Structures are given as structure tokens and as C-alpha cells.
XYZ file of C-alpha atoms in Angstrom:
320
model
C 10.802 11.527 -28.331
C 7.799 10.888 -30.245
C 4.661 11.691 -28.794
C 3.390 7.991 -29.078
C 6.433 6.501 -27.645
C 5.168 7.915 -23.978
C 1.617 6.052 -24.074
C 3.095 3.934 -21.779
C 4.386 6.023 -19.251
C 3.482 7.972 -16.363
C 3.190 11.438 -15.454
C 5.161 12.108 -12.069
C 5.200 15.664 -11.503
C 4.345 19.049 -12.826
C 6.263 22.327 -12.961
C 3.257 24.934 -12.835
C 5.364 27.948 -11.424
C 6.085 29.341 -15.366
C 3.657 30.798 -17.500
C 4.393 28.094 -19.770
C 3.442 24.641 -17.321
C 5.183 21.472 -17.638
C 5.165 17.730 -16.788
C 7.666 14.754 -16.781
C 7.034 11.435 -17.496
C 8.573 8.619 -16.188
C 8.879 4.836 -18.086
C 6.630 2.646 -15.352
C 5.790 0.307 -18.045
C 7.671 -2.510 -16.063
C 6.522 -1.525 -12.738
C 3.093 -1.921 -10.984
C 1.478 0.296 -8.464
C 2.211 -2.280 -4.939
C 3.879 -0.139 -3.148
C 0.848 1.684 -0.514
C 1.724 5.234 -2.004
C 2.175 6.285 -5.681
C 5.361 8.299 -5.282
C 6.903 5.242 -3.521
C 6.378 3.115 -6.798
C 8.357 6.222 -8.417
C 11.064 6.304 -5.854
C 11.566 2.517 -6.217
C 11.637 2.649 -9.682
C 14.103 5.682 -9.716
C 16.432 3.173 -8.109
C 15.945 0.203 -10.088
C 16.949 -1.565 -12.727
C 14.576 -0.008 -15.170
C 14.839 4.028 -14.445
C 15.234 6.269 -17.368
C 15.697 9.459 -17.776
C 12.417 11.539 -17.407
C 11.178 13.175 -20.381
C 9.487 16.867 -19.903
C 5.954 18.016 -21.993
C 4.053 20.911 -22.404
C 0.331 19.825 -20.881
C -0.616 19.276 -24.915
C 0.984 15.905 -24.123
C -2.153 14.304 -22.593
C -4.683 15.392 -25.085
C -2.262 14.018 -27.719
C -2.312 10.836 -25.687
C -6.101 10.685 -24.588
C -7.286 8.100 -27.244
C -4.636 5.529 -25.639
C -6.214 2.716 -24.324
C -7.332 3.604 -20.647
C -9.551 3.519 -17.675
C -11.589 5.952 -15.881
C -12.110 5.233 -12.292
C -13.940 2.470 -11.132
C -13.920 4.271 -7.870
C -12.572 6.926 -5.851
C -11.496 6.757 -1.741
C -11.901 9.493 0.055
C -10.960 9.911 3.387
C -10.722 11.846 7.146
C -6.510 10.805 7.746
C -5.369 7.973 9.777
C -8.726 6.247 9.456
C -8.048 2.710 7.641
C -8.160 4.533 4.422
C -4.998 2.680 3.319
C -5.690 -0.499 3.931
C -8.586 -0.066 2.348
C -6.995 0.594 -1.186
C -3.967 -2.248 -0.410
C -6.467 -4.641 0.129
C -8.354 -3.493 -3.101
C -5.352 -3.904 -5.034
C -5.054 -7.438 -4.184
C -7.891 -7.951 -6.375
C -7.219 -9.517 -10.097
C -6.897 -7.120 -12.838
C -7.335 -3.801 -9.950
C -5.147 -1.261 -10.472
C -5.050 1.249 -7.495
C -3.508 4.742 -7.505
C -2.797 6.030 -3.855
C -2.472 10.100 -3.503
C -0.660 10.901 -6.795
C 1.875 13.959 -6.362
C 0.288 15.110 -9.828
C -3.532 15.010 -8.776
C -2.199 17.490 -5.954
C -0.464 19.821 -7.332
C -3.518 20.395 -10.149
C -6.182 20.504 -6.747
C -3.529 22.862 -4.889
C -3.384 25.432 -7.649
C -4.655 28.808 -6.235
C -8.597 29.364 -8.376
C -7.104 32.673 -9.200
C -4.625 30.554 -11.526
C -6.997 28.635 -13.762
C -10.909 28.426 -14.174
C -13.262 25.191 -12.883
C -13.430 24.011 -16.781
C -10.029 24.330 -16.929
C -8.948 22.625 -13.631
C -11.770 19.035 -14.919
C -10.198 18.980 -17.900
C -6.664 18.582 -16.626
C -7.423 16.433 -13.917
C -9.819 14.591 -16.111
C -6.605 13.632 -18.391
C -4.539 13.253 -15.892
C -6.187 10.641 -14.977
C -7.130 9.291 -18.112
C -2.761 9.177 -18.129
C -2.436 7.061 -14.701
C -4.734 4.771 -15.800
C -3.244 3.946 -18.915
C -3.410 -0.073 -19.979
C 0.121 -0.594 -19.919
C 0.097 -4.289 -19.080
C -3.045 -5.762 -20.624
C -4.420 -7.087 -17.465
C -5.545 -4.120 -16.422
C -9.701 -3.983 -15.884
C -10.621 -1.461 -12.893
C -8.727 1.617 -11.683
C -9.321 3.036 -8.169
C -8.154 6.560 -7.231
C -7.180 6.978 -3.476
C -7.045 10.592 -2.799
C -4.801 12.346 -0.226
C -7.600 13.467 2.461
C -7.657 17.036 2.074
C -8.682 16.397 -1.524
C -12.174 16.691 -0.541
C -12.330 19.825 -0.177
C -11.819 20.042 -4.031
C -14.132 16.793 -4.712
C -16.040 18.305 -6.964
C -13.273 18.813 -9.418
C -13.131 15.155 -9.791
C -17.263 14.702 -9.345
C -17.346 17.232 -12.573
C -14.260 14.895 -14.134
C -16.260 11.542 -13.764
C -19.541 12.411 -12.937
C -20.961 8.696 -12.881
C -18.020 7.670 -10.330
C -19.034 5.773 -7.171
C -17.013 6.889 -3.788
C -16.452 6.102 -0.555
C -15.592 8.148 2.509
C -13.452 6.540 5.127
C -13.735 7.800 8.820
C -12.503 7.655 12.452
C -13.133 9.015 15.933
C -11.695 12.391 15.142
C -10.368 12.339 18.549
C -8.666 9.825 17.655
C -7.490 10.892 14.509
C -6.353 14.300 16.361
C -4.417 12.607 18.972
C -2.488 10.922 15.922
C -1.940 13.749 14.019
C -0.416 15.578 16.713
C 2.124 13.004 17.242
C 3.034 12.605 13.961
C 2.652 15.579 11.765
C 1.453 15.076 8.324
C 2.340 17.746 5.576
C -0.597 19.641 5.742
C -0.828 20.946 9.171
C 2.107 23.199 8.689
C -0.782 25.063 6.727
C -1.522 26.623 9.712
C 1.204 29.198 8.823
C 0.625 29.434 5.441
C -1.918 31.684 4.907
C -3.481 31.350 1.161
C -3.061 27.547 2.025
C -5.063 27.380 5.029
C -8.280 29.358 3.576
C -8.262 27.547 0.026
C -7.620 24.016 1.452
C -9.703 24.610 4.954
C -11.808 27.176 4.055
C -10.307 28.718 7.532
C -9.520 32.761 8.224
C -6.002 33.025 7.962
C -5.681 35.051 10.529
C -7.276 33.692 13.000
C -5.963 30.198 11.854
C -2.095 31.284 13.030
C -3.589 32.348 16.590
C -5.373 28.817 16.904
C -4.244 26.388 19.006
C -2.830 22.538 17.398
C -5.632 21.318 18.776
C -7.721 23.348 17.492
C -6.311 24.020 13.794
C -6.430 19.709 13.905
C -9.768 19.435 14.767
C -11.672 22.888 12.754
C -9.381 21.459 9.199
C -10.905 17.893 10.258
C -14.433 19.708 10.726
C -14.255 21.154 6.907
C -13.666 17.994 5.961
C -16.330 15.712 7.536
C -18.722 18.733 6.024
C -17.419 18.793 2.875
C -17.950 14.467 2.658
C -21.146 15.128 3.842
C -22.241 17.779 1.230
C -23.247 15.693 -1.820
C -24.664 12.137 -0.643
C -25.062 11.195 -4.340
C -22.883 8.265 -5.464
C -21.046 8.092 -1.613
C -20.954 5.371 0.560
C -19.542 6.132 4.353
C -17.161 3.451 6.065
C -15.795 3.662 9.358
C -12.343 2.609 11.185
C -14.383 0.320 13.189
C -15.813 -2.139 10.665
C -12.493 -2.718 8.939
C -11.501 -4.884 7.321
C -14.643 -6.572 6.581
C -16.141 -3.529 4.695
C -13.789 -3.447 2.324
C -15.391 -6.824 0.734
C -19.024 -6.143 2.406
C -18.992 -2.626 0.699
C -16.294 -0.834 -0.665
C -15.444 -3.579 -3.681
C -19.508 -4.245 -4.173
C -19.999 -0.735 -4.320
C -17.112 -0.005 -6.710
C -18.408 -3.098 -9.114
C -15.282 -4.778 -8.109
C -15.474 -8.429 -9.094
C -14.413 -10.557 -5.553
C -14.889 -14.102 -4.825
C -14.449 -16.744 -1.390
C -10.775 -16.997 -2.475
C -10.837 -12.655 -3.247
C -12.260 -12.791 0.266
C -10.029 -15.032 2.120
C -6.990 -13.617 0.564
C -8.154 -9.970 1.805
C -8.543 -11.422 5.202
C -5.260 -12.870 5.398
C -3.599 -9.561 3.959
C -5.267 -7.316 6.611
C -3.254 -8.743 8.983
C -0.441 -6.404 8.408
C 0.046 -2.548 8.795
C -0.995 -1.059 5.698
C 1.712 1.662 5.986
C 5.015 -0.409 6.408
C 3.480 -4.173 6.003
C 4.866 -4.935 8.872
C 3.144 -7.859 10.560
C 0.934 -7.001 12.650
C -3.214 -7.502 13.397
C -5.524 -5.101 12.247
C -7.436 -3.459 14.902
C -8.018 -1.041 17.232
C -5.345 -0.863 19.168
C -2.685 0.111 16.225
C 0.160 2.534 16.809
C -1.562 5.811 15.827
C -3.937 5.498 19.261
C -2.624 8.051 21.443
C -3.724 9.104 24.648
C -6.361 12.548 24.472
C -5.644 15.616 25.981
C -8.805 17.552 27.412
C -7.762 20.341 24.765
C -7.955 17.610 22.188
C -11.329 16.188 23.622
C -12.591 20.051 23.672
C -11.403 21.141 19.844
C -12.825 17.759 18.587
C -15.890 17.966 20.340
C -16.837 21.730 19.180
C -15.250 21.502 15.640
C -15.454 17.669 14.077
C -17.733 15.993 16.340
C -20.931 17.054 14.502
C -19.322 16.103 11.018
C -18.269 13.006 12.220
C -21.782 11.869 13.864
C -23.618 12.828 10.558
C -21.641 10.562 8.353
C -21.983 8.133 11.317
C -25.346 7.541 10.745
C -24.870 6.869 6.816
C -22.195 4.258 7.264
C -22.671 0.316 8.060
């Protein structure tokens, strides 16, 4: 295929075991992003009407590509885990011409990649194109693009601070006890980090070895802990929102913040929207009594208390 021919579609996933890394594109140019997660628009289009076979590149693919028409991010979401965080980019992406990318497989795999394996310059560079690939114009329409990252991302947010330095964000955050309790009953990917040494100390900063002797509890609440510090690092550009003031934030702050153009109807329509569970859209009325409250432990209350507590009252006071 010529290399112009795939300006309109998407890269899905890299191959960066080789010495010689790789990427495969997938045609999205009839899809758009609704689905809450990016690699559940690529699974439904895998299984539709439009899938083609992927086509594989070397990474000289998006520098090729980088004077396609595009967007840089209006925005970027970061975010604690089971805070609101989603429903704060669905109801973003209800806006006219908003284009929202929710925790792209890609964008992982380039922040995962052990330092020892390519240099900071090199790292902004790829994730700068990357980017500059998602957010392609494929449709026209197309006027604003906000990144929502997976929430251990910031850990690595300066990669993408470096990538688009004049980038507003927004940090999305909980009760970490309640967070903890939710985590613990339903497992995301990256607590099985705890036995995966290399993993836990460049995504947690934690010691390894003391990280497999550590309680759940515990391991929840000290990876939550490096979080809320690492959000609360750089206050430049950063606006805090918590769990509690959702929805209305997201109109209030998030989309004013982000330059987001929004409107009485923009409003209303938000409103109406946030009445489902951002996960599933299943109906069902935002607030705080939603399935992920669980009831706390006193090892939960302890861990959250010593290790994410302070964090989490520190960004308190930034937010509202």
C-alpha cells in the first residue's frame, strides 16, 4: 500500500519486542470513536461491516504521514481509577465536532516501554506522532481532540507535557478509600503489577521487593499514593475535579477549561446523558451510590489513610 493511502487510518497496536518495531493500522475511516474505550471502537469495527485487513509499518510511517491534516489535543484527562473519569470524556464527546480518544492500547505500550529501551527525546517524539495519527481529520467535522489517558499514565505525564507543552489538563479524583474498596473487587490490569517486578518500580515508583510482601490493601493504596503525587507535581496548565461534583463540572470546568465550545442545548444534552453508567450505558442515575461503592475494610481504611490520603487532600484543596 502506498504510504498516502493510510492517512486515514488508525494505528491500533505496536509490536516493540524486535529490534526492528512495528505498527498496524486499521481502516476507521467509517467509524467514530462512541464507544467509552478506544479498543472497543476497534473490536466493533473488527466485526463489522467495514473491517479490513490490517496493514503493518515500520514507525517511519507516521513521520511520512505527519503533514496530514490533524489535531493536537485540545485537552488531556487524567485520572486516580474509578473516579468519574469516564463519564467525564463520554459526556465530552457529546459535544459537536469533539473527538475523544479514551486509553489508546498504542499510547501504552510507547509509556510502558522500559527507559533502558529508548531515550526521553525519543519516547515525545513517538508519542507526539502518535498522536498527531489518532487525531487525524478523517471526517471533516472534526475541530477538538481530547486524550483520556489510562490512570497510571501519570506517572509518565511528562512525556506527553514535553509532546504538547501548551496542553490544558485535568485530574479526576475520588475518596481513595473508595476507589480501593473498588479496585479490590474488581481487579483492573495493573494491580497484577504487584508481581511483576520491573513493572511495579517503573509504573509505581515502588521497591520490588518489598512490593510482593505488601498486602492488596496496601499495594492499592501506596500505587494510588504515587499517583495523587505525581498529579500534584506540576500545577501548571491542571485543573483538579472530584467524583463529587460530577456531572456538573464537566460543563462548569472541564469543557471551559479545555476551550470546548458548549451551549444551553450542549448543557442540557450533557445532563440528560449523565444519567447513564458511563461504562456499559446502562440506565442508571449518576451519583454516589453507583456499583463500584463497596463496603471498607479497617485494612483498607489503614493503607488509604497512611499511603493516598495526603495526595488526595492536597489536590482536594485545588479542585471546585
Amino acid at each position: 500500500m502506498d504510504i498516502a493511502e493510510l492517512a486515514r487510518w488508525t494505528p491500533i497496536r505496536f509490536d516493540l519486542s524486535g529490534p526492528a518495531p512495528t505498527v498496524d493500522w486499521a481502516d476507521l475511516s467509517h467509524e467514530r470513536f462512541v464507544e467509552p474505550f478506544f479498543d472497543q471502537t476497534v473490536a466493533r469495527w473488527a466485526t463489522g461491516p467495514h473491517a479490513k485487513p490490517l496493514v503493518r509499518t515500520g514507525l517511519d510511517a507516521f513521520l511520512a504521514l505527519d503533514n496530514e491534516p490533524s489535531l493536537d489535543p485540545s485537552g488531556l484527562i487524567f485520572h486516580l481509577s474509578r473516579c468519574g473519569s469516564t463519564l467525564v470524556s463520554r459526556l465530552l464527546g457529546t459535544l459537536p465536532g469533539v473527538v475523544v480518544v479514551s486509553e489508546p492500547s498504542p499510547l501504552n505500550a510507547l509509556l510502558g516501554l522500559d527507559p533502558d529501551r529508548v531515550d526521553g527525546a525519543t519516547l515525545v517524539r513517538l508519542v507526539r506522532l502518535l498522536m498527531r495519527a489518532l487525531g487525524r481529520r478523517r471526517h471533516g467535522d472534526e475541530r477538538h481532540l481530547v486524550l483520556k489517558c489510562t490512570s497510571w499514565n501519570i506517572r509518565r505525564r511528562e512525556i506527553l507535557a514535553a509532546a504538547f507543552p501548551e496542553t490544558p489538563w485535568v485530574w479526576v479524583q475520588r475518596d481513595p478509600a473508595d476507589v480501593v474498596a473498588s479496585l479490590l473487587a474488581n481487579p483492573p490490569g495493573w494491580l497484577g503489577h504487584q508481581v511483576v517486578p520491573a513493572q511495579t518500580s517503573r509504573r509505581f515508583g515502588l521497591d520490588p521487593s518489598a512490593a510482593e510482601a505488601m498486602s492488596r490493601p496496601e499495594f492499592t493504596a501506596r500505587a494510588l499514593g504515587a499517583m495523587l503525587w505525581s498529579a500534584a507535581t506540576d500545577p501548571r496548565r491542571r485543573v483538579c475535579i472530584d467524583y463529587a461534583d460530577l456531572p456538573a463540572a464537566v460543563w462548569q470546568q472541564v469543557a471551559v477549561h479545555f476551550g470546548l465550545e458548549i451551549d444551553a442545548a450542549a448543557i442540557e444534552h450533557m445532563t440528560e446523558q449523565s444519567r447513564f453508567y458511563s461504562k456499559d450505558s446502562e440506565p442508571q442515575v449518576f451519583s454516589g451510590d453507583t456499583p463500584e461503592r463497596r463496603p471498607m475494610s479497617d485494612a483498607i481504611r489503614d493503607a488509604v489513610q497512611r499511603f493516598a490520603e495526603p495526595g488526595y487532600r492536597a489536590l482536594a484543596s485545588h479542585s471546585g
